[in-house]
Amino acid sequence: MKFERVRLRNFKCFADAELTLRPGVTVIHGVNGSGKSSLLEACFFALYGSAAVDGTLDDVIANDAEEMAVELWFVHDGADYRIEREVTVRSGGAQTTTCLLETPDGTVEQVTDVEAHVEKLLRMDAAAFVNCAYVRQGEVNKLINASPTERQDMIDELLQLGKLEEYRERASDARVGVGRVRDDKRGALSQLEEQIETKSQKALHDRRNELQGQLAELKTEIEDKEQNRDQARRTLEEAESVLEEYETRRRELEELDDEIDALASAISETEGEREAIGERIRSLRESTETLRAERETLLEETDLEEADDDAVASAIAALEDDAEGIRDRIETKRLEAQEHAREAETETERAEELERRAAEAREEAEALEAELERLRSERDERRSRLEELDAEIESLRATLEESPVDPDDVGSHRDSVAAELSAARERVAERRAELKNARERVAEAEQLLEEGRCPECGQPVDGSPHVETIDEDRERVSALEEALEEAERDVEELEAKHERSEALVETAAELTRRTESRQNAEALLEEADSTLEEKTERRSTLRTRADEHETAAEDARKAAAEAESSAAEARKAIGELNAEKADLDESKDQLRTLEELLADIAENEGEIERLRERRDNKEAQNELRREQLADKRSRRAELEESFDEAALDSARKEKERAEDYLERVEPYLEERREHRDELQSAIGAVENELEELSELRERRDDVAAVVERLEALYDETRELQEMYADLRAELRQRNVDRLETMLNETFELVYQNDSYARIELDGDYELTVYQKDGAPLDPEQLSGGERALFNLSLRCAIYRLLSEGIEGRAPTPPLILDEPTVFLDAGHVSKLVELVESMTDHGVDQIVVVSHDEELVAAADDLVAVQKDPTTNRSDIERSGTVEALP
């Protein structure tokens, strides 16, 4: 696999940058803090997303930016790929909004799918990528500092041996599962054997035959009893028919007796009604004579000549017409009175409303007068505030004009100073780290000189490279101390300068706030003047309106008095017309009484005629009833002669015998039927047990076959588990042998020294360094530079093993080294150069190194410089073929 191109937008310190990566050794060069490592982190982030970020996605977005994007083009196993990720800041924090991978087979989208595809391509996740190809800054000692178990897990995972352990565990789980199922099936088979034996001992076929014989005998007995029962039912029906016929005739006789009594009673009752009707006719004749006498008396009191219905009606109609005319005149006067009263009420209400409005207008005018005084006071205060703001603004402007920075550039000036301060602090931290390493080296050499022999190997230290350069190391300590003091003075000066720039920014912000406050105060003053003018005009308008309302109220009260006088005159006329109408009503009442008397006389005469007709009808009804009474008495005599007492007694005895037999036979049959049902149930239970026995035998055969298959499967899973364990051990040993050979080749190349003979790597990945005399040495006992070279050798050996494969080359990512010279002195840096060159000789197509070391830069095939603009705090990329081309 080779990286071809990476493009960044707002990724950490890069605003917009693009870098083409070529085969061979590419060195990315620049001062500390310029953003060199960010280019490698961008490639790592493009492949693995958030798993490649130590913090959160917000940490990879440039300051003041809302979105970030990274694109990476690479070639893997001869095919072209492009991966793109875009992150956007939203309310809840930074989120991935675009994630896609373009492959020869199509485009893969969504974060989960893209990362799964990348892990499948490279055969490693983010952690494995760091352990294999990406030596991050400060992690060069990661493998040597790890425990053997941790180192074993890292290397096994890189070599895909972890898959074999996973398969072995799966086979073990499968074997245990099969064993459990097999044991369960064995238990089930044993239970089935016991159930079959239990049922076989019951002699189920003999029991079924015996029960079927008892059932046949019982069915014959039940059929005989049911035939006898049916005969008894027929006898009972015949006897009941005879008795029913007798009962029917008896009921008819009773009904005839009742009907004869009813007819005789009705005849007697009707005769009484005829007598009552005659009495009623005599009473009505007497009442009619009395009414005629009253009629003659009223006729004399009226102006009528005769008591005729038409004459009375005509007189009443005439009186109604006269009364209607009086009512019309009364209504006219009533309406006049109401109209005048409403007018008086309306004018009174209008006067009260006008007086209320006048009072409200005067009250509002008085309130406006007080408000005008308050508004004049507020306007004067706002004028004073405006003058104060003018003075403050002038003072702030003078302060800014006295500063050496343009007022519009104070913000960028502060950011520039902050960037310089950050870079100076990084230089102090770098100088302190270099000084610490140099002091440790001097202390180590002084201790060796004092003791004369190495405490681990016992060899003399004279001529050892650790003590030969002690004077140079002491001079380097002095130089580093002076450089550290100078760097700390720079930090103090820049901190003071940063404080002054912060004060200028605050002054500029305060000037902006005061200017905005003055604009607001000026607008409020103009608003106050406008409000005063409007309120003054409103007060004059209200006073004029109050005078107009009071004049209109006086006119309304005069109109109300005139309308009330007219209403009183109309009410007086209504009283006179009501007296005239009362006289007409009295005459009309006399005529109506006469009209009612004439109607009562006519009604009595009609009632007398109707009663006479009813009396005649009742006489005819009694004649008909007497004929019906004679017919019913004749029918009763015929029925009494038709009764046969002997046949009736015989029918009664047959009925009793039949009922007695039926009463006894039904319980007996019920008991026999229950016994029959019990026999049938017992036969069914036996047959069910026979079916269950057959099913149990079939299930036993099936379970026995399953147990046999599970036995075979259990043996297969055990063999598979053992095969995966043996294969993993074999492959691990082969890898350990190859890795040990490559590690010794690499370490011998970079550390050509007579002190160490070889390096041993056992099957558990335990590392041991052997000295020339055969004494073992733990890698942690090596010096700082030796440990760094040892770790780099181990990392490169692992990379070669993965790249070359066990049985042929395998595609691997570029070898990435981020600041590998941090723990190396000048003498060991040259060895690192040889190590990098040896990796290219071993077929590593692409190596990317981040470093500021001049010797390592000089060995590059391709050189990339990274620079940071102190003003914008943004980094840029520049490609150069030589070290001299760097600024």
mmCIF file with all atom_site columns, N, CA and C in Angstrom, residues 716-743:
data_model
loop_
_atom_site.group_PDB
_atom_site.id
_atom_site.type_symbol
_atom_site.label_atom_id
_atom_site.label_alt_id
_atom_site.label_comp_id
_atom_site.label_asym_id
_atom_site.label_entity_id
_atom_site.label_seq_id
_atom_site.pdbx_PDB_ins_code
_atom_site.Cartn_x
_atom_site.Cartn_y
_atom_site.Cartn_z
_atom_site.occupancy
_atom_site.B_iso_or_equiv
_atom_site.pdbx_formal_charge
_atom_site.auth_seq_id
_atom_site.auth_comp_id
_atom_site.auth_asym_id
_atom_site.auth_atom_id
_atom_site.pdbx_PDB_model_num
ATOM 1  N N  . GLU A 1 716 ? -15.535 -34.653 16.537 1.00 0.00 ? 716 GLU A N  1
ATOM 2  C CA . GLU A 1 716 ? -15.036 -33.759 15.480 1.00 0.00 ? 716 GLU A CA 1
ATOM 3  C C  . GLU A 1 716 ? -14.660 -32.391 16.048 1.00 0.00 ? 716 GLU A C  1
ATOM 4  N N  . THR A 1 717 ? -15.520 -31.818 16.934 1.00 0.00 ? 717 THR A N  1
ATOM 5  C CA . THR A 1 717 ? -15.206 -30.495 17.499 1.00 0.00 ? 717 THR A CA 1
ATOM 6  C C  . THR A 1 717 ? -13.966 -30.545 18.383 1.00 0.00 ? 717 THR A C  1
ATOM 7  N N  . ARG A 1 718 ? -13.753 -31.647 19.113 1.00 0.00 ? 718 ARG A N  1
ATOM 8  C CA . ARG A 1 718 ? -12.550 -31.763 19.941 1.00 0.00 ? 718 ARG A CA 1
ATOM 9  C C  . ARG A 1 718 ? -11.310 -31.789 19.052 1.00 0.00 ? 718 ARG A C  1
ATOM 10 N N  . GLU A 1 719 ? -11.400 -32.557 17.951 1.00 0.00 ? 719 GLU A N  1
ATOM 11 C CA . GLU A 1 719 ? -10.259 -32.618 17.029 1.00 0.00 ? 719 GLU A CA 1
ATOM 12 C C  . GLU A 1 719 ? -10.008 -31.245 16.396 1.00 0.00 ? 719 GLU A C  1
ATOM 13 N N  . LEU A 1 720 ? -11.102 -30.485 16.062 1.00 0.00 ? 720 LEU A N  1
ATOM 14 C CA . LEU A 1 720 ? -10.950 -29.164 15.457 1.00 0.00 ? 720 LEU A CA 1
ATOM 15 C C  . LEU A 1 720 ? -10.301 -28.195 16.448 1.00 0.00 ? 720 LEU A C  1
ATOM 16 N N  . GLN A 1 721 ? -10.696 -28.254 17.717 1.00 0.00 ? 721 GLN A N  1
ATOM 17 C CA . GLN A 1 721 ? -10.106 -27.392 18.739 1.00 0.00 ? 721 GLN A CA 1
ATOM 18 C C  . GLN A 1 721 ? -8.613  -27.650 18.868 1.00 0.00 ? 721 GLN A C  1
ATOM 19 N N  . GLU A 1 722 ? -8.231  -28.922 18.918 1.00 0.00 ? 722 GLU A N  1
ATOM 20 C CA . GLU A 1 722 ? -6.811  -29.270 19.030 1.00 0.00 ? 722 GLU A CA 1
ATOM 21 C C  . GLU A 1 722 ? -6.036  -28.844 17.795 1.00 0.00 ? 722 GLU A C  1
ATOM 22 N N  . MET A 1 723 ? -6.670  -28.932 16.611 1.00 0.00 ? 723 MET A N  1
ATOM 23 C CA . MET A 1 723 ? -5.992  -28.548 15.369 1.00 0.00 ? 723 MET A CA 1
ATOM 24 C C  . MET A 1 723 ? -5.675  -27.051 15.377 1.00 0.00 ? 723 MET A C  1
ATOM 25 N N  . TYR A 1 724 ? -6.681  -26.176 15.797 1.00 0.00 ? 724 TYR A N  1
ATOM 26 C CA . TYR A 1 724 ? -6.439  -24.736 15.825 1.00 0.00 ? 724 TYR A CA 1
ATOM 27 C C  . TYR A 1 724 ? -5.334  -24.389 16.823 1.00 0.00 ? 724 TYR A C  1
ATOM 28 N N  . ALA A 1 725 ? -5.309  -25.060 17.987 1.00 0.00 ? 725 ALA A N  1
ATOM 29 C CA . ALA A 1 725 ? -4.273  -24.776 18.981 1.00 0.00 ? 725 ALA A CA 1
ATOM 30 C C  . ALA A 1 725 ? -2.893  -25.162 18.432 1.00 0.00 ? 725 ALA A C  1
ATOM 31 N N  . ASP A 1 726 ? -2.800  -26.341 17.820 1.00 0.00 ? 726 ASP A N  1
ATOM 32 C CA . ASP A 1 726 ? -1.509  -26.771 17.259 1.00 0.00 ? 726 ASP A CA 1
ATOM 33 C C  . ASP A 1 726 ? -1.064  -25.857 16.127 1.00 0.00 ? 726 ASP A C  1
ATOM 34 N N  . LEU A 1 727 ? -2.025  -25.444 15.279 1.00 0.00 ? 727 LEU A N  1
ATOM 35 C CA . LEU A 1 727 ? -1.680  -24.575 14.146 1.00 0.00 ? 727 LEU A CA 1
ATOM 36 C C  . LEU A 1 727 ? -1.183  -23.216 14.639 1.00 0.00 ? 727 LEU A C  1
ATOM 37 N N  . ARG A 1 728 ? -1.844  -22.676 15.683 1.00 0.00 ? 728 ARG A N  1
ATOM 38 C CA . ARG A 1 728 ? -1.407  -21.377 16.199 1.00 0.00 ? 728 ARG A CA 1
ATOM 39 C C  . ARG A 1 728 ? 0.004   -21.474 16.776 1.00 0.00 ? 728 ARG A C  1
ATOM 40 N N  . ALA A 1 729 ? 0.259   -22.547 17.539 1.00 0.00 ? 729 ALA A N  1
ATOM 41 C CA . ALA A 1 729 ? 1.596   -22.712 18.127 1.00 0.00 ? 729 ALA A CA 1
ATOM 42 C C  . ALA A 1 729 ? 2.651   -22.856 17.041 1.00 0.00 ? 729 ALA A C  1
ATOM 43 N N  . GLU A 1 730 ? 2.323   -23.620 15.986 1.00 0.00 ? 730 GLU A N  1
ATOM 44 C CA . GLU A 1 730 ? 3.276   -23.824 14.899 1.00 0.00 ? 730 GLU A CA 1
ATOM 45 C C  . GLU A 1 730 ? 3.566   -22.510 14.181 1.00 0.00 ? 730 GLU A C  1
ATOM 46 N N  . LEU A 1 731 ? 2.475   -21.760 13.842 1.00 0.00 ? 731 LEU A N  1
ATOM 47 C CA . LEU A 1 731 ? 2.657   -20.493 13.124 1.00 0.00 ? 731 LEU A CA 1
ATOM 48 C C  . LEU A 1 731 ? 3.385   -19.473 13.986 1.00 0.00 ? 731 LEU A C  1
ATOM 49 N N  . ARG A 1 732 ? 3.080   -19.442 15.296 1.00 0.00 ? 732 ARG A N  1
ATOM 50 C CA . ARG A 1 732 ? 3.752   -18.491 16.167 1.00 0.00 ? 732 ARG A CA 1
ATOM 51 C C  . ARG A 1 732 ? 5.262   -18.783 16.209 1.00 0.00 ? 732 ARG A C  1
ATOM 52 N N  . GLN A 1 733 ? 5.623   -20.074 16.305 1.00 0.00 ? 733 GLN A N  1
ATOM 53 C CA . GLN A 1 733 ? 7.034   -20.414 16.358 1.00 0.00 ? 733 GLN A CA 1
ATOM 54 C C  . GLN A 1 733 ? 7.737   -20.039 15.069 1.00 0.00 ? 733 GLN A C  1
ATOM 55 N N  . ARG A 1 734 ? 7.048   -20.278 13.928 1.00 0.00 ? 734 ARG A N  1
ATOM 56 C CA . ARG A 1 734 ? 7.645   -19.881 12.644 1.00 0.00 ? 734 ARG A CA 1
ATOM 57 C C  . ARG A 1 734 ? 7.839   -18.372 12.597 1.00 0.00 ? 734 ARG A C  1
ATOM 58 N N  . ASN A 1 735 ? 6.841   -17.608 13.087 1.00 0.00 ? 735 ASN A N  1
ATOM 59 C CA . ASN A 1 735 ? 6.951   -16.150 13.102 1.00 0.00 ? 735 ASN A CA 1
ATOM 60 C C  . ASN A 1 735 ? 8.058   -15.691 14.045 1.00 0.00 ? 735 ASN A C  1
ATOM 61 N N  . VAL A 1 736 ? 8.129   -16.364 15.214 1.00 0.00 ? 736 VAL A N  1
ATOM 62 C CA . VAL A 1 736 ? 9.167   -15.983 16.176 1.00 0.00 ? 736 VAL A CA 1
ATOM 63 C C  . VAL A 1 736 ? 10.550  -16.205 15.567 1.00 0.00 ? 736 VAL A C  1
ATOM 64 N N  . ASP A 1 737 ? 10.752  -17.337 14.873 1.00 0.00 ? 737 ASP A N  1
ATOM 65 C CA . ASP A 1 737 ? 12.050  -17.614 14.258 1.00 0.00 ? 737 ASP A CA 1
ATOM 66 C C  . ASP A 1 737 ? 12.388  -16.561 13.213 1.00 0.00 ? 737 ASP A C  1
ATOM 67 N N  . ARG A 1 738 ? 11.397  -16.281 12.314 1.00 0.00 ? 738 ARG A N  1
ATOM 68 C CA . ARG A 1 738 ? 11.652  -15.265 11.270 1.00 0.00 ? 738 ARG A CA 1
ATOM 69 C C  . ARG A 1 738 ? 11.901  -13.899 11.887 1.00 0.00 ? 738 ARG A C  1
ATOM 70 N N  . LEU A 1 739 ? 11.060  -13.521 12.903 1.00 0.00 ? 739 LEU A N  1
ATOM 71 C CA . LEU A 1 739 ? 11.193  -12.214 13.520 1.00 0.00 ? 739 LEU A CA 1
ATOM 72 C C  . LEU A 1 739 ? 12.531  -12.080 14.252 1.00 0.00 ? 739 LEU A C  1
ATOM 73 N N  . GLU A 1 740 ? 12.999  -13.153 14.926 1.00 0.00 ? 740 GLU A N  1
ATOM 74 C CA . GLU A 1 740 ? 14.276  -13.112 15.620 1.00 0.00 ? 740 GLU A CA 1
ATOM 75 C C  . GLU A 1 740 ? 15.423  -12.903 14.631 1.00 0.00 ? 740 GLU A C  1
ATOM 76 N N  . THR A 1 741 ? 15.350  -13.595 13.473 1.00 0.00 ? 741 THR A N  1
ATOM 77 C CA . THR A 1 741 ? 16.391  -13.445 12.449 1.00 0.00 ? 741 THR A CA 1
ATOM 78 C C  . THR A 1 741 ? 16.419  -12.009 11.926 1.00 0.00 ? 741 THR A C  1
ATOM 79 N N  . MET A 1 742 ? 15.220  -11.471 11.586 1.00 0.00 ? 742 MET A N  1
ATOM 80 C CA . MET A 1 742 ? 15.154  -10.104 11.047 1.00 0.00 ? 742 MET A CA 1
ATOM 81 C C  . MET A 1 742 ? 15.584  -9.091  12.093 1.00 0.00 ? 742 MET A C  1
ATOM 82 N N  . LEU A 1 743 ? 15.207  -9.302  13.377 1.00 0.00 ? 743 LEU A N  1
ATOM 83 C CA . LEU A 1 743 ? 15.587  -8.367  14.426 1.00 0.00 ? 743 LEU A CA 1
ATOM 84 C C  . LEU A 1 743 ? 17.104  -8.319  14.585 1.00 0.00 ? 743 LEU A C  1
#
